[in-house]
Coordinates of C-alpha atoms and ligand atoms in Angstrom, one line a residue:
M1 CA 75.6 122.3 106.2
K2 CA 72.4 122.7 108.1
S3 CA 72.3 121.0 111.4
F4 CA 70.3 117.8 111.7
T5 CA 68.0 119.2 114.5
N6 CA 67.2 122.5 112.7
L7 CA 66.4 120.5 109.6
Y8 CA 63.6 118.7 111.3
K9 CA 62.3 121.4 113.6
N10 CA 58.6 122.1 112.9
S11 CA 58.9 119.6 110.1
E12 CA 55.5 118.3 109.3
N13 CA 56.7 115.8 106.7
K14 CA 58.5 113.5 109.1
I15 CA 57.3 110.1 110.1
T16 CA 59.1 108.5 113.1
G17 CA 59.6 104.7 113.5
I18 CA 62.3 102.3 114.6
A19 CA 65.7 102.3 113.0
A20 CA 65.8 98.8 111.8
A21 CA 68.6 98.7 109.2
P22 CA 71.1 101.5 108.8
G23 CA 71.6 103.7 105.6
I24 CA 70.0 106.5 103.8
V25 CA 67.9 106.2 100.6
I26 CA 66.1 108.8 98.6
G27 CA 63.6 107.4 96.0
K28 CA 60.1 106.9 95.0
A29 CA 57.7 104.9 97.2
Y30 CA 56.0 101.7 96.1
L31 CA 53.0 101.1 98.3
F32 CA 52.6 97.4 98.7
T33 CA 49.2 96.2 99.8
K34 CA 48.5 92.5 99.7
E35 CA 45.3 91.7 97.9
K36 CA 42.7 90.8 100.5
L37 CA 41.6 87.2 99.9
N38 CA 37.9 86.4 100.3
I39 CA 37.6 83.1 102.0
S40 CA 34.7 81.1 100.9
K41 CA 32.9 78.6 103.2
A42 CA 30.6 77.4 100.3
P43 CA 29.6 73.7 100.4
I44 CA 31.4 71.2 98.2
T45 CA 30.1 67.9 96.7
N46 CA 33.3 66.0 95.9
S47 CA 35.7 65.8 98.9
D48 CA 38.3 63.8 96.7
E49 CA 38.4 66.6 94.3
A50 CA 38.7 69.3 97.1
I51 CA 41.6 67.2 98.7
S52 CA 43.3 66.9 95.4
N53 CA 43.0 70.7 94.9
F54 CA 44.4 71.2 98.4
E55 CA 47.4 68.9 97.7
E56 CA 48.0 70.8 94.4
A57 CA 48.0 74.1 96.2
L58 CA 50.3 72.7 98.9
K59 CA 52.7 71.5 96.1
Q60 CA 52.7 74.9 94.5
S61 CA 53.3 76.7 97.8
K62 CA 56.2 74.4 98.6
K63 CA 57.7 75.1 95.1
E64 CA 57.5 78.8 95.7
L65 CA 58.9 78.6 99.2
N66 CA 61.7 76.3 98.0
K67 CA 62.6 78.9 95.5
I68 CA 62.7 81.6 98.1
F69 CA 64.7 79.4 100.4
G70 CA 67.2 78.9 97.7
I71 CA 67.5 82.8 97.2
A72 CA 67.8 83.2 101.0
R73 CA 70.6 80.7 101.2
E74 CA 72.5 82.5 98.4
K75 CA 72.0 85.9 100.0
M76 CA 72.1 85.3 103.7
D77 CA 73.7 83.0 106.3
N78 CA 72.2 79.7 107.4
V79 CA 70.6 81.1 110.6
R80 CA 68.7 83.8 108.8
S81 CA 67.7 81.7 105.8
A82 CA 66.4 79.0 108.3
I83 CA 63.2 81.2 108.6
F84 CA 62.1 79.8 105.3
E85 CA 63.2 76.3 106.1
A86 CA 61.0 76.5 109.2
Q87 CA 58.0 77.6 106.9
L88 CA 58.6 74.6 104.7
M89 CA 58.6 72.4 107.7
I90 CA 55.1 73.6 108.6
L91 CA 53.9 72.7 105.1
D92 CA 55.1 69.1 105.9
D93 CA 53.6 69.0 109.3
P94 CA 51.6 65.7 109.2
I95 CA 49.3 66.7 112.1
L96 CA 48.2 70.0 110.5
L97 CA 47.8 68.5 107.0
G98 CA 46.0 65.4 108.4
N99 CA 43.6 67.7 110.3
I100 CA 42.8 69.7 107.3
E101 CA 42.1 66.7 105.1
K102 CA 39.9 65.1 107.8
R103 CA 37.8 68.3 108.2
I104 CA 37.4 68.7 104.4
K105 CA 35.8 65.2 104.4
A106 CA 33.8 65.7 107.5
E107 CA 32.5 69.3 106.9
M108 CA 32.2 69.3 103.1
V109 CA 33.1 73.0 102.8
Q110 CA 35.7 74.8 100.6
P111 CA 39.3 73.8 101.6
E112 CA 40.4 77.4 101.9
F113 CA 38.0 77.8 104.8
I114 CA 39.4 74.8 106.6
V115 CA 43.0 75.9 105.9
S116 CA 42.4 79.4 107.2
D117 CA 40.7 78.1 110.3
E118 CA 43.3 75.5 111.2
I119 CA 46.3 77.8 110.6
S120 CA 44.5 80.6 112.5
K121 CA 44.4 78.3 115.5
Y122 CA 48.2 78.1 115.5
Q123 CA 48.5 81.7 115.2
E124 CA 46.1 82.6 118.1
L125 CA 48.1 80.5 120.4
M126 CA 51.2 82.5 119.5
I127 CA 49.5 85.9 119.6
I128 CA 48.0 85.4 123.1
S129 CA 51.5 84.6 124.4
H130 CA 52.1 88.4 124.7
E131 CA 55.6 88.1 123.6
S132 CA 56.9 90.2 120.7
Y133 CA 59.0 87.3 119.5
M134 CA 56.0 84.9 119.3
K135 CA 53.8 87.6 117.7
E136 CA 56.4 88.0 115.0
R137 CA 56.4 84.3 114.4
A138 CA 52.6 84.4 114.1
Q139 CA 53.1 86.9 111.3
D140 CA 55.3 84.4 109.5
I141 CA 52.6 81.8 109.7
E142 CA 50.2 84.3 108.2
D143 CA 52.4 84.2 105.1
I144 CA 52.0 80.4 104.9
K145 CA 48.2 80.7 105.2
Y146 CA 48.1 83.4 102.6
R147 CA 50.3 81.4 100.2
I148 CA 48.2 78.2 100.4
I149 CA 44.9 80.0 100.0
R150 CA 46.2 82.1 97.1
N151 CA 47.3 78.9 95.4
L152 CA 43.9 77.3 96.1
Q153 CA 42.3 80.2 94.4
K154 CA 45.0 80.0 91.6
K155 CA 46.1 83.5 92.0
R156 CA 49.8 84.6 91.5
W157 CA 51.9 86.8 93.8
Q158 CA 51.1 90.3 92.6
S159 CA 54.0 92.7 92.5
K160 CA 54.7 94.6 89.4
I161 CA 57.3 96.6 91.2
E162 CA 59.9 98.2 89.1
K163 CA 63.5 98.3 90.2
N164 CA 65.0 100.8 92.7
L165 CA 61.8 101.7 94.6
I166 CA 61.3 102.0 98.3
V167 CA 58.7 99.5 99.5
V168 CA 56.1 100.9 102.0
S169 CA 53.6 98.5 103.5
E170 CA 51.6 97.7 106.6
S171 CA 53.9 94.7 107.3
L172 CA 56.3 92.5 105.3
T173 CA 56.7 88.8 105.5
P174 CA 60.3 87.5 105.3
A175 CA 59.5 86.2 101.8
D176 CA 58.1 89.6 100.7
T177 CA 61.3 91.2 102.0
L178 CA 63.5 88.8 100.3
L179 CA 61.6 88.9 96.9
F180 CA 61.6 92.8 96.9
S181 CA 65.3 92.7 97.5
R182 CA 65.6 90.7 94.4
R183 CA 63.9 93.5 92.5
E184 CA 66.7 95.8 93.9
S185 CA 64.4 97.7 96.3
L186 CA 66.1 100.6 97.8
G187 CA 64.6 100.4 101.3
F188 CA 61.8 99.2 103.4
V189 CA 59.2 101.1 105.5
T190 CA 56.5 99.2 107.6
D191 CA 53.7 100.2 110.0
H192 CA 54.2 97.2 112.2
G193 CA 57.2 95.4 113.5
G194 CA 60.0 95.9 116.0
L195 CA 63.8 95.4 115.8
T196 CA 63.4 91.7 116.0
S197 CA 60.8 91.4 113.2
H198 CA 62.1 89.2 110.3
A199 CA 61.7 92.1 107.9
A200 CA 64.2 94.0 110.1
I201 CA 66.6 91.1 110.5
I202 CA 66.6 90.4 106.7
S203 CA 67.0 94.1 105.8
R204 CA 70.1 94.2 108.1
S205 CA 71.5 91.0 106.6
L206 CA 70.9 92.3 103.1
N207 CA 72.2 95.8 103.9
I208 CA 69.0 97.5 102.9
P209 CA 68.0 100.5 105.0
A210 CA 64.7 100.0 106.8
V211 CA 62.4 101.8 109.2
V212 CA 59.8 99.7 110.9
G213 CA 57.0 100.2 113.6
T214 CA 55.9 103.6 112.1
H215 CA 52.2 102.9 112.9
N216 CA 50.8 104.8 109.9
A217 CA 53.4 105.3 107.1
S218 CA 51.3 103.2 104.7
T219 CA 48.5 105.6 105.1
L220 CA 50.5 108.8 105.0
I221 CA 52.6 107.8 102.0
K222 CA 51.2 107.5 98.4
D223 CA 52.4 105.4 95.6
G224 CA 55.0 107.3 93.7
D225 CA 55.8 109.9 96.4
T226 CA 59.3 110.9 96.7
I227 CA 60.5 109.8 100.2
I228 CA 63.7 109.8 102.2
V229 CA 64.4 106.9 104.6
D230 CA 66.9 107.5 107.3
G231 CA 67.6 104.0 108.6
F232 CA 70.2 105.4 111.1
H233 CA 67.7 107.3 113.1
G234 CA 64.3 105.8 112.1
Y235 CA 62.8 108.6 110.2
I236 CA 61.0 109.0 106.9
I237 CA 60.7 112.4 105.2
T238 CA 57.7 112.6 102.9
D239 CA 57.6 115.1 100.1
P240 CA 61.0 116.5 101.1
T241 CA 61.9 120.2 100.7
E242 CA 64.8 121.1 98.5
V243 CA 66.7 121.9 101.7
Q244 CA 66.1 118.4 103.0
L245 CA 66.9 116.7 99.6
N246 CA 70.1 118.6 99.5
F247 CA 71.0 117.7 103.0
F248 CA 70.4 114.0 102.6
T249 CA 72.0 113.8 99.3
E250 CA 75.1 115.3 100.7
K251 CA 74.9 112.9 103.7
Q252 CA 74.6 109.9 101.4
K253 CA 77.8 111.1 99.6
K254 CA 79.6 111.6 102.9
L255 CA 78.6 108.2 104.1
F256 CA 79.9 106.6 100.9
E257 CA 83.2 108.5 101.3
I258 CA 83.4 107.4 105.0
Q259 CA 83.0 103.8 104.1
K260 CA 85.6 104.0 101.4
G261 CA 88.0 105.8 103.8
L262 CA 87.6 103.2 106.7
E263 CA 89.8 100.7 105.2
E264 CA 92.9 102.7 106.2
F265 CA 92.1 102.1 109.9
K266 CA 92.4 98.3 109.7
D267 CA 96.1 98.3 110.7
K268 CA 95.9 101.2 113.1
P269 CA 95.2 100.9 116.9
A270 CA 92.1 102.3 118.5
V271 CA 94.0 104.9 120.5
T272 CA 92.8 108.4 121.5
L273 CA 94.9 111.5 120.5
D274 CA 96.4 111.5 124.0
G275 CA 97.3 107.9 123.8
K276 CA 94.7 105.8 125.6
E277 CA 94.0 102.6 123.9
V278 CA 90.5 101.1 123.8
N279 CA 90.0 97.4 123.2
L280 CA 87.7 96.9 120.4
E281 CA 86.2 93.5 120.3
A282 CA 83.6 91.7 118.3
N283 CA 80.3 90.2 119.1
V284 CA 79.6 86.9 117.4
D285 CA 76.0 85.8 116.9
V286 CA 76.4 83.1 114.3
T287 CA 79.2 80.8 113.2
G288 CA 79.4 82.4 109.8
E289 CA 80.5 85.7 111.4
I290 CA 83.9 84.4 112.6
D291 CA 85.4 85.0 109.2
I292 CA 84.4 88.6 109.3
V293 CA 85.9 88.9 112.8
I294 CA 89.2 87.6 111.7
T295 CA 89.5 90.1 109.0
S296 CA 87.9 93.0 111.0
S297 CA 91.0 93.9 113.1
A298 CA 88.9 93.1 116.3
K299 CA 91.2 92.5 119.4
G300 CA 89.2 89.4 120.1
I301 CA 85.6 88.1 120.6
G302 CA 84.1 90.0 123.5
L303 CA 80.7 88.2 123.4
Y304 CA 80.1 84.8 121.9
R305 CA 76.3 84.2 122.3
S306 CA 76.6 80.4 122.8
E307 CA 72.8 79.9 122.8
Q308 CA 72.9 80.6 119.1
I309 CA 74.4 77.1 118.6
L310 CA 71.1 75.7 119.7
N311 CA 69.3 77.6 117.1
E312 CA 71.8 76.6 114.5
L313 CA 71.8 72.9 115.4
E314 CA 68.1 72.8 116.3
S315 CA 69.1 70.3 119.1
F316 CA 71.1 70.3 122.2
P317 CA 74.8 69.4 121.6
D318 CA 76.3 67.0 124.0
E319 CA 79.7 67.6 125.8
N320 CA 81.8 66.3 123.0
E321 CA 80.0 68.2 120.3
Q322 CA 80.2 71.4 122.3
T323 CA 83.9 70.7 122.9
V324 CA 84.5 70.5 119.2
I325 CA 82.6 73.7 118.6
Y326 CA 84.4 75.8 121.3
S327 CA 87.9 74.3 120.5
K328 CA 87.4 75.3 116.8
L329 CA 86.3 78.8 117.8
A330 CA 89.2 79.2 120.1
S331 CA 91.8 78.0 117.7
R332 CA 90.4 80.1 114.9
I333 CA 90.8 83.3 116.9
Y334 CA 94.0 82.3 118.7
P335 CA 96.2 84.1 120.0
K336 CA 93.3 86.5 120.6
F337 CA 90.7 85.7 123.3
V338 CA 87.1 84.6 122.9
T339 CA 84.7 85.3 125.7
I340 CA 82.1 82.5 125.6
R341 CA 78.9 83.4 127.3
A342 CA 77.0 80.6 129.0
F343 CA 73.8 79.7 127.3
D344 CA 71.4 82.6 127.8
I345 CA 68.3 80.6 127.3
G346 CA 64.8 82.1 127.9
G347 CA 63.5 85.6 127.6
D348 CA 63.4 86.6 123.9
K349 CA 66.0 83.9 123.0
F350 CA 66.0 80.1 122.6
R351 CA 63.2 78.7 124.7
F352 CA 62.4 75.2 125.9
S353 CA 58.7 74.5 125.2
E354 CA 58.2 72.7 128.6
Y355 CA 58.4 76.2 130.3
K356 CA 55.3 78.2 129.8
E357 CA 56.0 81.6 131.3
P358 CA 53.6 84.6 131.2
N359 CA 56.5 87.1 131.6
P360 CA 59.7 85.4 130.2
F361 CA 61.9 88.5 130.4
L362 CA 61.4 88.3 134.2
G363 CA 61.4 84.6 134.3
L364 CA 63.7 81.6 134.0
R365 CA 66.4 83.2 132.0
G366 CA 70.2 82.9 131.8
I367 CA 71.8 81.8 134.9
R368 CA 68.4 81.2 136.5
F369 CA 67.6 78.5 133.9
L370 CA 71.2 77.1 134.1
L371 CA 71.0 76.6 137.8
E372 CA 67.6 75.0 137.4
N373 CA 69.1 72.7 134.8
E374 CA 72.4 72.1 136.5
K375 CA 73.4 69.0 134.4
L376 CA 73.0 71.1 131.2
F377 CA 75.2 73.8 132.8
R378 CA 77.9 71.4 133.8
T379 CA 78.0 69.9 130.3
Q380 CA 78.7 73.4 128.9
I381 CA 81.3 74.2 131.6
R382 CA 83.2 71.0 131.0
A383 CA 83.2 71.5 127.3
V384 CA 84.4 75.1 127.7
L385 CA 87.2 74.0 130.1
K386 CA 88.2 71.2 127.7
A387 CA 88.5 73.7 124.8
S388 CA 90.5 76.1 127.0
E389 CA 93.8 74.3 126.7
N390 CA 95.4 77.1 124.7
K391 CA 94.4 79.6 127.4
N392 CA 92.5 81.9 125.2
I393 CA 89.0 81.5 126.5
K394 CA 87.0 83.5 129.1
F395 CA 83.7 82.3 130.5
M396 CA 80.9 84.7 131.2
I397 CA 77.6 84.2 133.0
P398 CA 74.4 86.1 131.9
M399 CA 71.5 87.5 133.9
I400 CA 73.2 87.5 137.3
S401 CA 70.8 89.0 139.8
T402 CA 72.1 87.8 143.1
L403 CA 75.5 87.0 144.7
D404 CA 74.3 83.5 145.4
E405 CA 74.2 82.8 141.7
V406 CA 77.8 83.9 141.4
W407 CA 78.9 81.7 144.3
R408 CA 77.0 78.7 143.1
S409 CA 78.3 79.1 139.5
K410 CA 81.9 79.4 140.9
E411 CA 81.3 76.2 143.0
I412 CA 80.0 74.3 140.0
I413 CA 83.0 75.4 137.8
H414 CA 85.3 74.4 140.6
E415 CA 83.7 71.0 140.8
C416 CA 83.9 70.5 137.0
K417 CA 87.7 71.4 137.2
S418 CA 88.2 68.8 139.9
E419 CA 86.5 66.2 137.8
L420 CA 88.7 67.0 134.7
K421 CA 91.8 67.0 136.8
K422 CA 90.9 63.5 138.0
E423 CA 90.2 62.5 134.3
K424 CA 93.7 63.9 133.5
V425 CA 92.1 66.3 130.9
K426 CA 94.3 69.4 130.1
F427 CA 92.5 72.7 130.6
D428 CA 93.3 76.3 131.6
N429 CA 93.1 76.2 135.4
Q430 CA 93.3 80.0 135.5
I431 CA 90.4 80.6 133.1
K432 CA 88.9 84.0 133.7
I433 CA 85.3 84.0 134.9
G434 CA 83.2 87.1 134.5
I435 CA 79.6 88.1 134.7
M436 CA 77.2 90.2 132.6
V437 CA 75.9 93.1 134.5
E438 CA 72.5 93.6 132.8
V439 CA 70.1 93.5 135.7
P440 CA 69.8 96.5 138.0
S441 CA 70.2 94.5 141.2
A442 CA 73.7 93.5 140.0
A443 CA 74.4 97.0 138.9
V444 CA 73.7 98.4 142.3
M445 CA 75.9 95.9 144.0
A446 CA 78.6 95.9 141.3
K447 CA 81.3 96.5 144.0
E448 CA 80.5 93.2 145.8
Y449 CA 80.3 91.3 142.6
A450 CA 83.6 92.8 141.3
E451 CA 85.3 91.2 144.4
E452 CA 84.1 87.8 143.3
I453 CA 85.0 87.6 139.6
D454 CA 87.6 88.4 137.0
F455 CA 85.8 90.8 134.7
I456 CA 82.5 92.6 134.1
S457 CA 80.8 93.0 130.8
I458 CA 77.8 95.4 130.7
G459 CA 74.8 94.2 128.8
T460 CA 73.2 97.5 128.0
N461 CA 70.5 95.9 125.9
D462 CA 68.9 94.3 129.0
L463 CA 70.2 96.8 131.4
I464 CA 68.3 99.6 129.7
Q465 CA 65.2 97.4 129.4
Y466 CA 65.2 96.5 133.1
L467 CA 66.3 100.0 134.3
M468 CA 63.6 101.8 132.3
A469 CA 60.9 99.0 132.5
V470 CA 60.6 99.0 128.8
D471 CA 60.5 95.9 126.6
R472 CA 63.4 96.2 124.3
G473 CA 61.4 94.8 121.3
N474 CA 58.2 96.8 121.8
D475 CA 57.8 99.6 119.3
L476 CA 55.0 101.2 121.4
V477 CA 57.4 102.2 124.1
S478 CA 60.7 102.5 122.1
N479 CA 60.8 106.3 123.0
L480 CA 61.6 105.2 126.5
Y481 CA 64.4 102.9 125.5
Q482 CA 67.0 105.7 126.1
E483 CA 70.7 104.8 125.9
F484 CA 71.4 108.4 126.8
S485 CA 69.2 108.5 129.8
P486 CA 71.0 109.9 132.8
V487 CA 69.9 106.8 134.6
V488 CA 71.8 104.6 132.2
I489 CA 74.9 106.9 132.1
R490 CA 75.1 107.0 135.9
T491 CA 74.5 103.3 136.2
I492 CA 77.3 102.6 133.8
D493 CA 79.5 105.0 135.7
H494 CA 78.7 103.2 139.0
I495 CA 79.6 99.8 137.5
V496 CA 82.9 101.1 136.0
K497 CA 83.9 102.6 139.3
A498 CA 83.3 99.3 141.1
A499 CA 85.3 97.3 138.5
K500 CA 88.2 99.8 138.8
H501 CA 88.1 99.6 142.6
S502 CA 88.7 95.9 142.3
K503 CA 91.1 96.4 139.5
I504 CA 89.2 94.1 137.1
P505 CA 88.5 95.0 133.4
V506 CA 85.1 96.2 132.4
S507 CA 83.6 96.2 129.0
I508 CA 80.3 96.9 127.2
C509 CA 78.9 94.3 124.9
G510 CA 75.3 95.6 124.4
E511 CA 74.3 97.5 121.2
M512 CA 75.1 100.8 122.8
A513 CA 78.8 100.0 122.2
A514 CA 78.0 99.9 118.5
D515 CA 76.3 103.3 118.5
T516 CA 79.1 105.4 117.4
L517 CA 77.5 108.5 118.9
A518 CA 77.9 106.9 122.3
I519 CA 81.6 106.0 122.0
P520 CA 83.3 109.2 123.3
L521 CA 81.0 109.2 126.3
L522 CA 81.6 105.5 127.0
V523 CA 85.4 105.9 126.6
G524 CA 85.2 109.0 129.0
L525 CA 83.4 106.9 131.5
G526 CA 86.4 104.7 131.7
L527 CA 85.3 101.5 129.8
D528 CA 88.4 99.4 128.9
S529 CA 86.8 97.5 126.0
L530 CA 83.8 97.9 123.7
S531 CA 82.4 94.8 122.1
M532 CA 80.4 95.3 118.9
S533 CA 79.2 93.8 115.7
P534 CA 82.4 93.3 113.7
V535 CA 81.3 95.6 110.8
T536 CA 81.2 98.6 113.2
I537 CA 84.8 98.3 114.4
L538 CA 86.4 100.4 111.8
Y539 CA 83.8 103.2 112.4
A540 CA 84.6 103.1 116.1
K541 CA 88.3 103.3 115.5
R542 CA 88.0 106.2 113.3
I543 CA 86.0 108.1 116.0
I544 CA 88.4 107.0 118.9
R545 CA 91.5 108.2 117.0
D546 CA 89.8 111.7 116.6
F547 CA 89.6 112.9 120.3
K548 CA 91.5 113.2 123.5
F549 CA 90.7 110.8 126.5
K550 CA 91.1 114.0 128.7
D551 CA 88.2 115.6 126.8
A552 CA 86.0 112.6 126.7
K553 CA 86.5 112.3 130.6
A554 CA 85.3 116.0 130.8
L555 CA 82.3 115.1 128.6
A556 CA 81.4 112.2 130.8
D557 CA 81.8 114.3 134.0
E558 CA 79.4 116.9 132.5
C559 CA 76.9 114.3 131.3
L560 CA 76.8 112.6 134.8
K561 CA 75.3 115.9 136.1
C562 CA 72.6 116.1 133.5
K563 CA 69.0 115.4 134.4
T564 CA 67.5 114.5 131.1
E565 CA 68.3 112.3 128.0
I566 CA 68.1 115.5 125.7
E567 CA 70.6 117.4 127.8
I568 CA 73.1 114.5 127.4
Q569 CA 72.5 114.0 123.8
K570 CA 73.1 117.9 123.2
K571 CA 76.4 117.6 125.0
V572 CA 77.5 114.5 123.1
K573 CA 76.6 116.1 119.7
K574 CA 78.5 119.2 120.7
F575 CA 81.5 117.2 121.5
F576 CA 81.4 115.7 118.1
D577 CA 81.2 119.2 116.5
D578 CA 83.8 120.7 118.7
N579 CA 86.2 117.9 117.8
N580 CA 85.3 118.0 114.2
I581 CA 84.2 114.4 114.1
S582 CA 81.6 113.3 111.7
R583 CA 78.4 112.5 113.5
T584 CA 77.3 109.8 111.1
R585 CA 75.7 107.4 113.4
N586 CA 76.0 103.8 112.9
I587 CA 73.9 101.3 114.7
L588 CA 74.4 97.9 113.0
Ligands
PEP601 C1 72.8 92.7 126.5 O1 71.7 92.4 127.2 O2 73.2 93.8 126.3 C2 73.5 91.6 125.8 C3 74.7 91.8 125.2 O3 72.9 90.4 125.7 P1 71.7 90.0 124.8 O4 71.5 91.1 123.8 O5 72.2 88.7 124.1 O6 70.6 89.8 125.8
MG602 MG1 71.3 90.4 127.7

């Protein structure tokens, strides 16, 4: 078969974007353009009638959204479907609705103008925040505005899409993505959006390949064009040549066979041909995923993102509520271990509205927030300790950037333990305390940190972002977000050596561990554990069982001498070819 690189060389029919949901699809494009609504500011004579029209449009919008929310709940977990619940809540916001009605009466102009103006104010506030997360949410609100105005103008959602087409659009709202999936769309391509856009999140949940952030796909692709979407690498091939069509059809078939063949690895260990075992653990983002972890053959939970509880509950659970959550989690996974990460609040994650930060990624995030809000931190520590009675919990601290933060955290944990002893509460007094190394300052001094703690988990998502000074969610600079950069590889090597020096375990829980192409290199660098999305574990196992640790180590030694990302990628790919391992990349 033709090699991947040769296939694309000099290829003018390739559009590059961000690989948002994995998979390969070949099919006809459906160019989705939303009808531009003309918003009238014409005067009205009867405000009661205008308000009644507005209320009718609101009712219809709620009806539509309720239906979409119902489909979402059927197809996705609670957290993901909550996007639509949040939209419904905006439609019930008494301040927004009251303002609109008041203005209709006062200004005596068409309600569609007032609706557009009022909702745009919301959006502007979000857009000027300069955060990709808030910008994505502003897009969601655009959907609500569009929906109400469309209903005021008594127009219906236009999409005569046939089944089995690839939707290409400037952007897609969560509702568009979901409704198209009902029409069995094969894939999604958008000009805008990053990895955290809702179109991307929903595509991943629904297992529909997607490439986002292409900038201009919707102008380059025409309705009915045959295109290939490679959601593994973030490419779209337009008007494919026969060679390209054959290559990707073959690849699709192979992929299907691989997925079918993976089941046999469930009961086998992740051990290299020369006997080195790698611990494959699962990352858990939402409660619903625990069932998958249990059946996934993961050795335990390497990262439990506890801040997700706050999203799920939409409130801050007290000590007892947290104790119940962590106890349930620990007993479900028992006798395996769960690594609970302290709330990583701030940055692109759950935020408290009282903190307005111009640059949240460099702001009050992770441990910085927790030490600033010590009472809240203590509540979580006490709950984790109370749930640790069966000795299968580890506790991990995110965003550590100074040794002081480690010392202070240990002190607080020690004080919480003393309190619980006095209260005669049983807990694991030897509970292992670790840190995430995801800030360059912690990476540089990894040796000193390793002397203070029980384990290290490398958070490559943030580590790469901070090492390369590149926003992990910004599609404009995604070419600089380089997992295989020599800087990243050498930094990981430095951290692993520091951990080994202190004889403490070291793992990776960032997305890099789920990139199957990176696995031999990471094993060769000496990582003890890799923690990844549970659905990737069998892919990883298949790869690990196909090479020798000795060879992976030689690969790592060679890569550590490289000067560029390309050189490292070449060596990694050659390793796969030399060892006859399928290079099907899987980033889930
Ligand atoms: C990381 O930064 O790699 C990580 C695992 O944490 P998060 O993605 O939750 O920031
Ligand atoms: Mg992180």
